[in-house]
């Protein structure tokens, strides 16, 4: 008897899945945290952050009661800080609207701040075994190759096409949605990667349209992103042994709530003490940093803090923290 798509997928998953801390149980809160952290971050990188987070905030109630500055400090280093803010807001929403119990319903999950279609599907399927399928970049790559989908995978039409196929496979085979969703994610993360065009270790092989057509390397089709603008920035580092001058200026609309070093537009003619190109999703900063005794200008947003506060309590933007570490100031 020929094995189905689902049979091959789940057999492979049960033999090859990684032991991850958020897979040891089906706690919807922990799955929610892990899914948010895993966005824009590799699993190996996020696991230490996840473990520290769960130790500090083991449940929704604890996170909801936490101070936002403390939450941002715990998130420091993961980047995309809006994720941390939304987790905090989401926890408060769950406490206020669902008595602290994460709902077993995809539509209600999507009412929670920071939870959209993908995350709600992940929580619903993985934590509650509801018949939903979470489709991330890894899953899109698997399905585009399996179905030889040659159009852009970054469209709603593509998402709907994959979702309909996968839900049909899930339901007709009576599979556990939790295992099914995680198996798809895992296959894309470990085997059906952008670089594995030889299909080594894939459970599908001859079932896959791209494998049969030898076009794995050209699919999925992802339109080239538009080039992002780069802005020259000058950062000033002013210290007096135990203190450092920092800023809470967020007039550029970036990373509100995080502290930064005094930063101004443009570059100076002098040779900088450090250089750094920091890449956001929509722009780049080309930073020149200078250690100075005094500043050529002042601002009401600049103030002194103990250096130790940058280690213990004050969440700082990643770019500037990297500079301080590079110069052995932190």
Short mmCIF file of C-alpha atoms in Angstrom, two decimals:
data_model
loop_
_atom_site.label_atom_id
_atom_site.label_comp_id
_atom_site.label_asym_id
_atom_site.label_seq_id
_atom_site.Cartn_x
_atom_site.Cartn_y
_atom_site.Cartn_z
CA UNK A 1 0.00 0.00 0.00
CA UNK A 2 1.32 3.41 -0.98
CA UNK A 3 1.92 5.67 2.01
CA UNK A 4 0.06 8.97 2.01
CA UNK A 5 1.54 12.46 2.31
CA UNK A 6 0.47 12.52 5.96
CA UNK A 7 1.87 9.08 6.76
CA UNK A 8 5.28 9.93 5.35
CA UNK A 9 5.33 13.32 7.05
CA UNK A 10 4.42 12.03 10.51
CA UNK A 11 6.66 8.97 10.32
CA UNK A 12 9.58 11.22 9.47
CA UNK A 13 8.67 13.66 12.26
CA UNK A 14 8.43 11.02 14.97
CA UNK A 15 11.85 9.67 14.01
CA UNK A 16 13.64 13.00 13.53
CA UNK A 17 12.02 15.76 15.58
CA UNK A 18 14.20 17.86 17.83
CA UNK A 19 13.71 17.85 21.60
CA UNK A 20 12.69 21.44 22.26
CA UNK A 21 11.60 22.89 25.63
CA UNK A 22 8.24 24.10 24.34
CA UNK A 23 7.42 20.65 22.92
CA UNK A 24 7.54 18.86 26.26
CA UNK A 25 3.90 19.81 26.98
CA UNK A 26 0.96 21.56 25.32
CA UNK A 27 0.81 24.71 27.43
CA UNK A 28 -0.78 27.33 25.13
CA UNK A 29 1.06 30.18 26.88
CA UNK A 30 4.47 28.58 26.35
CA UNK A 31 3.65 27.74 22.75
CA UNK A 32 2.52 31.35 22.21
CA UNK A 33 5.80 32.69 23.64
CA UNK A 34 7.89 30.26 21.58
CA UNK A 35 6.09 31.14 18.35
CA UNK A 36 6.52 34.88 18.90
CA UNK A 37 10.19 34.49 19.79
CA UNK A 38 10.82 32.25 16.78
CA UNK A 39 9.62 34.96 14.40
CA UNK A 40 12.70 36.62 12.90
CA UNK A 41 14.93 34.48 15.17
CA UNK A 42 16.53 31.07 14.71
CA UNK A 43 15.47 28.35 17.15
CA UNK A 44 19.00 27.76 18.44
CA UNK A 45 19.33 31.47 19.22
CA UNK A 46 15.95 31.88 20.88
CA UNK A 47 16.00 28.84 23.19
CA UNK A 48 18.17 30.46 25.94
CA UNK A 49 15.92 33.53 25.79
CA UNK A 50 12.84 31.32 25.95
CA UNK A 51 14.12 29.43 29.00
CA UNK A 52 14.97 32.64 30.86
CA UNK A 53 11.60 34.15 29.92
CA UNK A 54 9.60 31.16 31.17
CA UNK A 55 11.58 31.09 34.39
CA UNK A 56 10.80 34.79 34.93
CA UNK A 57 7.24 34.75 33.56
CA UNK A 58 5.94 31.16 33.89
CA UNK A 59 2.33 32.04 33.05
CA UNK A 60 0.05 34.68 31.59
CA UNK A 61 -0.74 36.27 34.95
CA UNK A 62 2.92 36.79 35.85
CA UNK A 63 3.66 38.42 32.49
CA UNK A 64 0.55 40.61 32.67
CA UNK A 65 1.65 41.98 36.05
CA UNK A 66 5.25 42.67 34.98
CA UNK A 67 6.62 46.15 34.39
CA UNK A 68 7.08 46.87 30.66
CA UNK A 69 10.67 48.11 31.15
CA UNK A 70 11.53 44.83 32.84
CA UNK A 71 9.87 42.91 29.99
CA UNK A 72 11.88 44.82 27.39
CA UNK A 73 15.07 44.20 29.35
CA UNK A 74 14.33 40.46 29.34
CA UNK A 75 13.83 40.65 25.57
CA UNK A 76 17.08 42.57 25.00
CA UNK A 77 19.12 40.99 22.22
CA UNK A 78 16.23 39.38 20.35
CA UNK A 79 15.36 42.53 18.42
CA UNK A 80 11.99 43.48 16.90
CA UNK A 81 10.87 44.72 20.31
CA UNK A 82 7.29 45.19 19.21
CA UNK A 83 6.98 41.43 19.72
CA UNK A 84 7.76 41.82 23.43
CA UNK A 85 5.36 44.73 23.79
CA UNK A 86 2.60 42.75 22.13
CA UNK A 87 3.24 39.71 24.33
CA UNK A 88 2.88 41.96 27.36
CA UNK A 89 -0.28 43.61 26.02
CA UNK A 90 -1.62 40.24 24.97
CA UNK A 91 -1.13 38.77 28.44
CA UNK A 92 -2.96 41.73 29.98
CA UNK A 93 -5.77 41.27 27.45
CA UNK A 94 -6.10 37.56 28.33
CA UNK A 95 -6.27 38.39 32.05
CA UNK A 96 -8.81 41.16 31.53
CA UNK A 97 -11.03 39.45 28.95
CA UNK A 98 -10.60 35.69 29.46
CA UNK A 99 -9.91 35.48 33.21
CA UNK A 100 -6.30 34.57 32.46
CA UNK A 101 -7.20 31.51 30.39
CA UNK A 102 -6.03 31.43 26.77
CA UNK A 103 -9.11 30.59 24.65
CA UNK A 104 -9.44 27.34 22.68
CA UNK A 105 -10.76 29.18 19.63
CA UNK A 106 -8.86 30.58 16.63
CA UNK A 107 -11.13 33.62 16.21
CA UNK A 108 -10.90 34.53 19.89
CA UNK A 109 -7.13 34.04 19.79
CA UNK A 110 -6.94 36.60 16.98
CA UNK A 111 -8.57 39.19 19.26
CA UNK A 112 -5.46 39.12 21.45
CA UNK A 113 -2.93 41.89 20.63
CA UNK A 114 -0.01 40.58 18.60
CA UNK A 115 -1.72 37.34 17.56
CA UNK A 116 -2.58 37.09 13.87
CA UNK A 117 -3.55 34.30 11.52
CA UNK A 118 -0.30 32.36 11.78
CA UNK A 119 0.16 32.49 15.55
CA UNK A 120 -3.50 31.74 16.24
CA UNK A 121 -3.31 28.69 13.96
CA UNK A 122 -0.12 27.53 15.67
CA UNK A 123 -1.61 27.80 19.17
CA UNK A 124 -4.94 26.27 18.10
CA UNK A 125 -3.33 23.27 16.41
CA UNK A 126 -0.28 22.63 18.63
CA UNK A 127 -1.77 23.40 22.06
CA UNK A 128 -5.41 22.44 21.52
CA UNK A 129 -5.21 19.96 18.59
CA UNK A 130 -7.84 21.95 16.68
CA UNK A 131 -7.96 21.32 12.90
CA UNK A 132 -5.86 24.34 11.91
CA UNK A 133 -2.57 24.53 10.03
CA UNK A 134 0.08 27.17 10.71
CA UNK A 135 1.81 28.22 7.50
CA UNK A 136 5.15 29.97 7.95
CA UNK A 137 8.07 30.44 5.55
CA UNK A 138 9.31 26.91 6.14
CA UNK A 139 5.91 25.39 5.36
CA UNK A 140 5.54 27.55 2.26
CA UNK A 141 8.85 26.25 0.94
CA UNK A 142 7.85 22.61 1.55
CA UNK A 143 4.47 23.01 -0.11
CA UNK A 144 5.68 25.11 -3.04
CA UNK A 145 8.18 22.38 -3.90
CA UNK A 146 5.80 19.51 -3.24
CA UNK A 147 3.09 21.03 -5.45
CA UNK A 148 5.48 22.73 -7.91
CA UNK A 149 3.85 26.08 -7.15
CA UNK A 150 5.60 28.55 -9.43
CA UNK A 151 3.81 31.79 -8.48
CA UNK A 152 4.88 34.07 -5.64
CA UNK A 153 4.44 32.42 -2.25
CA UNK A 154 3.94 35.82 -0.63
CA UNK A 155 0.29 36.20 -1.65
CA UNK A 156 -3.02 35.51 0.04
CA UNK A 157 -4.01 33.26 -2.88
CA UNK A 158 -0.96 31.08 -2.28
CA UNK A 159 -1.66 30.87 1.44
CA UNK A 160 -5.25 29.81 0.79
CA UNK A 161 -4.15 27.19 -1.76
CA UNK A 162 -1.67 25.59 0.63
CA UNK A 163 -4.09 25.81 3.55
CA UNK A 164 -6.86 24.03 1.65
CA UNK A 165 -4.51 21.25 0.54
CA UNK A 166 -3.09 20.72 4.02
CA UNK A 167 -6.41 20.81 5.84
CA UNK A 168 -7.78 18.22 3.47
CA UNK A 169 -4.76 15.99 4.14
CA UNK A 170 -5.08 16.55 7.87
CA UNK A 171 -8.79 15.75 8.07
CA UNK A 172 -8.99 12.83 5.66
CA UNK A 173 -6.18 11.02 7.47
CA UNK A 174 -7.40 11.80 10.99
CA UNK A 175 -3.97 13.05 12.03
CA UNK A 176 -3.25 14.87 15.26
CA UNK A 177 -3.16 18.57 14.25
CA UNK A 178 -0.44 19.21 16.83
CA UNK A 179 1.97 16.72 15.29
CA UNK A 180 0.91 17.59 11.74
CA UNK A 181 1.65 21.31 12.14
CA UNK A 182 4.94 20.77 13.95
CA UNK A 183 6.02 18.15 11.42
CA UNK A 184 5.57 20.58 8.54
CA UNK A 185 7.54 23.27 10.35
CA UNK A 186 10.28 20.81 11.29
CA UNK A 187 10.61 19.42 7.77
CA UNK A 188 11.12 22.91 6.38
CA UNK A 189 13.59 23.80 9.11
CA UNK A 190 15.71 20.64 8.96
CA UNK A 191 15.36 19.07 5.49
CA UNK A 192 13.51 21.13 2.89
CA UNK A 193 15.82 24.10 3.42
CA UNK A 194 16.75 26.73 0.83
CA UNK A 195 20.16 25.08 0.35
CA UNK A 196 19.12 21.40 0.32
CA UNK A 197 18.35 21.08 -3.38
CA UNK A 198 19.43 17.42 -3.42
CA UNK A 199 16.47 16.50 -1.17
CA UNK A 200 18.72 14.51 1.18
CA UNK A 201 16.64 13.02 3.99
CA UNK A 202 13.26 14.04 2.57
CA UNK A 203 10.40 11.60 3.26
CA UNK A 204 8.52 12.59 0.09
CA UNK A 205 11.08 12.21 -2.72
CA UNK A 206 9.16 10.80 -5.73
CA UNK A 207 5.86 12.21 -4.35
CA UNK A 208 7.27 15.73 -4.68
CA UNK A 209 6.62 17.49 -7.98
CA UNK A 210 9.86 19.48 -7.79
CA UNK A 211 11.93 16.40 -7.01
CA UNK A 212 10.50 14.64 -10.07
CA UNK A 213 11.01 17.70 -12.23
CA UNK A 214 14.46 18.51 -10.84
CA UNK A 215 13.48 22.13 -10.22
CA UNK A 216 13.88 22.22 -6.42
CA UNK A 217 16.51 24.96 -6.61
CA UNK A 218 14.21 27.41 -8.39
CA UNK A 219 11.19 27.05 -6.10
CA UNK A 220 9.73 28.70 -4.09
CA UNK A 221 9.48 31.91 -6.06
CA UNK A 222 9.92 34.93 -3.80
CA UNK A 223 9.93 38.34 -5.52
CA UNK A 224 13.06 40.34 -4.85
CA UNK A 225 12.66 42.80 -2.03
CA UNK A 226 13.03 46.47 -2.82
CA UNK A 227 16.35 47.94 -1.67
CA UNK A 228 16.10 49.61 1.72
CA UNK A 229 17.45 53.11 2.41
CA UNK A 230 20.63 53.58 4.45
CA UNK A 231 21.09 56.53 6.82
CA UNK A 232 24.38 57.85 8.21
CA UNK A 233 24.33 58.28 12.00
CA UNK A 234 26.81 59.63 14.53
CA UNK A 235 26.75 58.23 18.06
CA UNK A 236 28.43 59.94 20.99
CA UNK A 237 29.81 57.97 23.94
CA UNK A 238 30.35 60.13 27.04
CA UNK A 239 31.36 58.43 30.29
CA UNK A 240 32.86 59.44 33.64
CA UNK A 241 34.07 56.03 34.93
CA UNK A 242 30.82 55.00 36.62
CA UNK A 243 28.20 56.85 34.57
CA UNK A 244 27.25 57.15 30.90
CA UNK A 245 25.14 59.61 28.96
CA UNK A 246 22.10 58.00 27.34
CA UNK A 247 18.99 59.16 25.50
CA UNK A 248 15.29 58.36 25.42
CA UNK A 249 14.68 60.24 22.17
CA UNK A 250 12.34 58.20 19.97
CA UNK A 251 11.43 60.95 17.52
CA UNK A 252 12.47 58.66 14.65
CA UNK A 253 9.63 56.31 15.61
CA UNK A 254 11.96 53.36 16.20
CA UNK A 255 12.10 51.15 19.31
CA UNK A 256 10.03 53.31 21.62
CA UNK A 257 10.66 52.52 25.26
CA UNK A 258 14.28 51.48 24.72
CA UNK A 259 17.22 53.65 25.66
CA UNK A 260 20.01 54.57 23.28
CA UNK A 261 23.21 56.58 23.16
CA UNK A 262 23.03 60.20 22.01
CA UNK A 263 22.67 59.94 18.23
CA UNK A 264 22.53 62.59 15.52
CA UNK A 265 22.23 62.60 11.74
CA UNK A 266 25.23 62.40 9.42
CA UNK A 267 28.92 61.59 9.91
CA UNK A 268 31.81 63.66 11.25
CA UNK A 269 35.06 64.17 9.38
CA UNK A 270 37.09 62.64 12.23
CA UNK A 271 37.99 58.95 12.37
CA UNK A 272 35.41 57.11 14.53
CA UNK A 273 36.27 54.84 17.45
CA UNK A 274 33.89 52.23 16.07
CA UNK A 275 31.71 51.56 13.03
CA UNK A 276 28.58 49.47 12.71
CA UNK A 277 25.96 48.86 10.05
CA UNK A 278 22.72 47.91 11.78
CA UNK A 279 19.96 46.46 9.61
CA UNK A 280 16.30 46.92 10.35
CA UNK A 281 13.69 45.29 8.13
CA UNK A 282 12.93 48.57 6.34
CA UNK A 283 16.13 50.63 6.69
CA UNK A 284 19.81 50.49 7.65
CA UNK A 285 21.83 52.64 10.02
CA UNK A 286 25.45 53.29 9.03
CA UNK A 287 26.81 54.26 12.44
CA UNK A 288 30.07 56.02 13.33
CA UNK A 289 30.66 56.08 17.09
CA UNK A 290 32.91 58.54 18.92
CA UNK A 291 34.20 58.49 22.49
CA UNK A 292 34.18 62.15 23.56
CA UNK A 293 34.70 64.20 26.73
CA UNK A 294 32.00 66.72 25.89
CA UNK A 295 29.27 67.17 23.29
CA UNK A 296 28.98 69.80 20.57
CA UNK A 297 25.25 69.99 21.29
CA UNK A 298 22.80 69.09 24.05
CA UNK A 299 19.28 67.74 24.29
CA UNK A 300 16.61 67.52 26.98
CA UNK A 301 16.35 63.81 26.09
CA UNK A 302 19.96 63.06 27.13
CA UNK A 303 20.73 62.19 30.74
CA UNK A 304 23.24 60.37 32.94
CA UNK A 305 22.76 56.88 34.38
CA UNK A 306 25.10 54.47 36.17
CA UNK A 307 26.82 52.15 33.70
CA UNK A 308 25.58 49.20 35.74
CA UNK A 309 21.98 50.18 34.94
CA UNK A 310 22.57 49.30 31.29
CA UNK A 311 23.42 45.79 32.45
CA UNK A 312 20.74 45.38 35.12
CA UNK A 313 17.66 47.44 34.38
CA UNK A 314 17.73 49.73 31.33
CA UNK A 315 16.80 48.04 28.03
CA UNK A 316 19.04 49.43 25.27
CA UNK A 317 18.73 49.18 21.51
CA UNK A 318 20.85 46.37 20.10
CA UNK A 319 22.93 48.51 17.75
CA UNK A 320 24.23 50.77 20.50
CA UNK A 321 24.77 47.93 22.95
CA UNK A 322 26.91 46.17 20.33
CA UNK A 323 29.04 49.31 20.01
CA UNK A 324 29.57 49.56 23.77
CA UNK A 325 30.57 45.89 23.93
CA UNK A 326 32.88 46.30 20.94
CA UNK A 327 34.66 49.12 22.75
CA UNK A 328 34.77 47.17 26.06
CA UNK A 329 32.64 49.75 27.80
CA UNK A 330 29.99 47.17 28.75
#
